[in-house]
């Protein structure tokens, strides 16, 4: 019977040790993400929430993924044809 008490005590100590605060453990940052109205960008911003469930060493993959996606979105904006350029009002010949 004495062994049962010791086993329960050891189990309780192990449980307490497992619940000790670990600053490197995943924890939500609580950063609010406001939708932009641009579906691709909003999807990437939501992807940042994935970092809340990863240890700190896993954040880099999420950040690189989001950064690459935002760069692609900006590059796509540059590739869109803009309004026609108005003709020059001066003669460039000299």
PDB file of C-alpha atoms in Angstrom:
ATOM      1  CA  UNK A   1       0.000   0.000   0.000  1.00  0.00           C
ATOM      2  CA  UNK A   2       2.905   2.305   0.705  1.00  0.00           C
ATOM      3  CA  UNK A   3       4.057   1.907  -2.907  1.00  0.00           C
ATOM      4  CA  UNK A   4       0.682   3.131  -4.172  1.00  0.00           C
ATOM      5  CA  UNK A   5       1.036   6.363  -2.186  1.00  0.00           C
ATOM      6  CA  UNK A   6       4.587   6.840  -3.505  1.00  0.00           C
ATOM      7  CA  UNK A   7       3.428   6.186  -7.092  1.00  0.00           C
ATOM      8  CA  UNK A   8       0.625   8.752  -6.755  1.00  0.00           C
ATOM      9  CA  UNK A   9       3.072  11.269  -5.300  1.00  0.00           C
ATOM     10  CA  UNK A  10       5.507  10.702  -8.151  1.00  0.00           C
ATOM     11  CA  UNK A  11       2.704  11.036 -10.705  1.00  0.00           C
ATOM     12  CA  UNK A  12       1.567  14.313  -9.152  1.00  0.00           C
ATOM     13  CA  UNK A  13       5.141  15.635  -9.185  1.00  0.00           C
ATOM     14  CA  UNK A  14       5.538  14.630 -12.837  1.00  0.00           C
ATOM     15  CA  UNK A  15       2.278  16.370 -13.754  1.00  0.00           C
ATOM     16  CA  UNK A  16       3.338  19.524 -11.909  1.00  0.00           C
ATOM     17  CA  UNK A  17       6.704  19.483 -13.671  1.00  0.00           C
ATOM     18  CA  UNK A  18       4.985  19.098 -17.050  1.00  0.00           C
ATOM     19  CA  UNK A  19       2.796  22.151 -16.442  1.00  0.00           C
ATOM     20  CA  UNK A  20       5.691  24.463 -15.572  1.00  0.00           C
ATOM     21  CA  UNK A  21       5.690  27.648 -17.632  1.00  0.00           C
ATOM     22  CA  UNK A  22       7.854  27.312 -20.703  1.00  0.00           C
ATOM     23  CA  UNK A  23       8.588  30.693 -22.334  1.00  0.00           C
ATOM     24  CA  UNK A  24       9.511  28.954 -25.605  1.00  0.00           C
ATOM     25  CA  UNK A  25       6.186  27.122 -25.806  1.00  0.00           C
ATOM     26  CA  UNK A  26       3.700  28.231 -28.473  1.00  0.00           C
ATOM     27  CA  UNK A  27       1.403  31.017 -27.336  1.00  0.00           C
ATOM     28  CA  UNK A  28      -0.915  33.328 -29.264  1.00  0.00           C
ATOM     29  CA  UNK A  29       0.489  36.832 -29.648  1.00  0.00           C
ATOM     30  CA  UNK A  30      -2.969  38.366 -29.622  1.00  0.00           C
ATOM     31  CA  UNK A  31      -2.212  40.583 -32.621  1.00  0.00           C
ATOM     32  CA  UNK A  32      -5.401  41.685 -34.316  1.00  0.00           C
ATOM     33  CA  UNK A  33      -5.384  41.333 -38.087  1.00  0.00           C
ATOM     34  CA  UNK A  34      -7.650  43.751 -39.950  1.00  0.00           C
ATOM     35  CA  UNK A  35      -8.932  42.604 -43.352  1.00  0.00           C
ATOM     36  CA  UNK A  36      -7.664  44.662 -46.272  1.00  0.00           C
ATOM     37  CA  UNK A  37     -10.410  43.763 -48.739  1.00  0.00           C
ATOM     38  CA  UNK A  38      -7.864  42.121 -51.046  1.00  0.00           C
ATOM     39  CA  UNK A  39      -8.530  38.382 -50.804  1.00  0.00           C
ATOM     40  CA  UNK A  40      -4.938  37.243 -51.460  1.00  0.00           C
ATOM     41  CA  UNK A  41      -3.465  39.646 -48.908  1.00  0.00           C
ATOM     42  CA  UNK A  42      -6.134  38.802 -46.325  1.00  0.00           C
ATOM     43  CA  UNK A  43      -5.366  35.108 -46.745  1.00  0.00           C
ATOM     44  CA  UNK A  44      -1.670  35.799 -46.126  1.00  0.00           C
ATOM     45  CA  UNK A  45      -2.442  37.871 -43.037  1.00  0.00           C
ATOM     46  CA  UNK A  46      -4.532  35.009 -41.665  1.00  0.00           C
ATOM     47  CA  UNK A  47      -1.568  32.715 -42.326  1.00  0.00           C
ATOM     48  CA  UNK A  48       0.336  34.747 -39.728  1.00  0.00           C
ATOM     49  CA  UNK A  49      -2.023  33.230 -37.151  1.00  0.00           C
ATOM     50  CA  UNK A  50      -0.344  29.870 -37.784  1.00  0.00           C
ATOM     51  CA  UNK A  51       2.689  31.179 -35.898  1.00  0.00           C
ATOM     52  CA  UNK A  52       0.546  31.305 -32.737  1.00  0.00           C
ATOM     53  CA  UNK A  53       0.575  27.502 -32.616  1.00  0.00           C
ATOM     54  CA  UNK A  54       4.286  27.006 -33.290  1.00  0.00           C
ATOM     55  CA  UNK A  55       7.354  27.270 -31.117  1.00  0.00           C
ATOM     56  CA  UNK A  56       9.486  30.327 -31.854  1.00  0.00           C
ATOM     57  CA  UNK A  57      11.848  28.366 -34.104  1.00  0.00           C
ATOM     58  CA  UNK A  58       8.884  27.525 -36.353  1.00  0.00           C
ATOM     59  CA  UNK A  59       7.871  31.156 -36.915  1.00  0.00           C
ATOM     60  CA  UNK A  60      10.483  31.797 -39.605  1.00  0.00           C
ATOM     61  CA  UNK A  61       8.801  29.425 -42.051  1.00  0.00           C
ATOM     62  CA  UNK A  62       5.459  31.210 -41.620  1.00  0.00           C
ATOM     63  CA  UNK A  63       7.028  34.678 -41.891  1.00  0.00           C
ATOM     64  CA  UNK A  64       8.986  33.744 -45.021  1.00  0.00           C
ATOM     65  CA  UNK A  65       5.867  32.272 -46.607  1.00  0.00           C
ATOM     66  CA  UNK A  66       3.820  35.396 -45.871  1.00  0.00           C
ATOM     67  CA  UNK A  67       6.622  37.724 -46.960  1.00  0.00           C
ATOM     68  CA  UNK A  68       6.997  35.882 -50.275  1.00  0.00           C
ATOM     69  CA  UNK A  69       3.253  36.006 -50.867  1.00  0.00           C
ATOM     70  CA  UNK A  70       3.086  39.740 -50.154  1.00  0.00           C
ATOM     71  CA  UNK A  71       5.993  40.360 -52.528  1.00  0.00           C
ATOM     72  CA  UNK A  72       4.136  38.414 -55.243  1.00  0.00           C
ATOM     73  CA  UNK A  73       0.980  40.456 -54.608  1.00  0.00           C
ATOM     74  CA  UNK A  74       2.933  43.711 -54.937  1.00  0.00           C
ATOM     75  CA  UNK A  75       4.694  42.495 -58.067  1.00  0.00           C
ATOM     76  CA  UNK A  76       1.321  41.601 -59.583  1.00  0.00           C
ATOM     77  CA  UNK A  77       0.163  45.173 -58.983  1.00  0.00           C
ATOM     78  CA  UNK A  78       3.150  46.466 -60.950  1.00  0.00           C
ATOM     79  CA  UNK A  79       2.374  44.098 -63.821  1.00  0.00           C
ATOM     80  CA  UNK A  80      -1.174  45.383 -64.311  1.00  0.00           C
ATOM     81  CA  UNK A  81      -1.550  47.829 -67.144  1.00  0.00           C
ATOM     82  CA  UNK A  82      -2.275  51.286 -65.843  1.00  0.00           C
ATOM     83  CA  UNK A  83      -4.106  54.129 -67.531  1.00  0.00           C
ATOM     84  CA  UNK A  84      -2.576  55.347 -70.778  1.00  0.00           C
ATOM     85  CA  UNK A  85       0.149  57.929 -70.369  1.00  0.00           C
ATOM     86  CA  UNK A  86      -0.951  61.319 -71.702  1.00  0.00           C
ATOM     87  CA  UNK A  87       1.093  62.640 -74.598  1.00  0.00           C
ATOM     88  CA  UNK A  88       3.857  65.049 -73.761  1.00  0.00           C
ATOM     89  CA  UNK A  89       2.974  68.707 -74.233  1.00  0.00           C
ATOM     90  CA  UNK A  90       6.475  69.635 -75.288  1.00  0.00           C
ATOM     91  CA  UNK A  91       8.724  68.595 -78.148  1.00  0.00           C
ATOM     92  CA  UNK A  92      11.737  66.614 -76.902  1.00  0.00           C
ATOM     93  CA  UNK A  93      13.711  67.318 -80.088  1.00  0.00           C
ATOM     94  CA  UNK A  94      16.277  70.037 -79.762  1.00  0.00           C
TER      95      UNK A  94
END
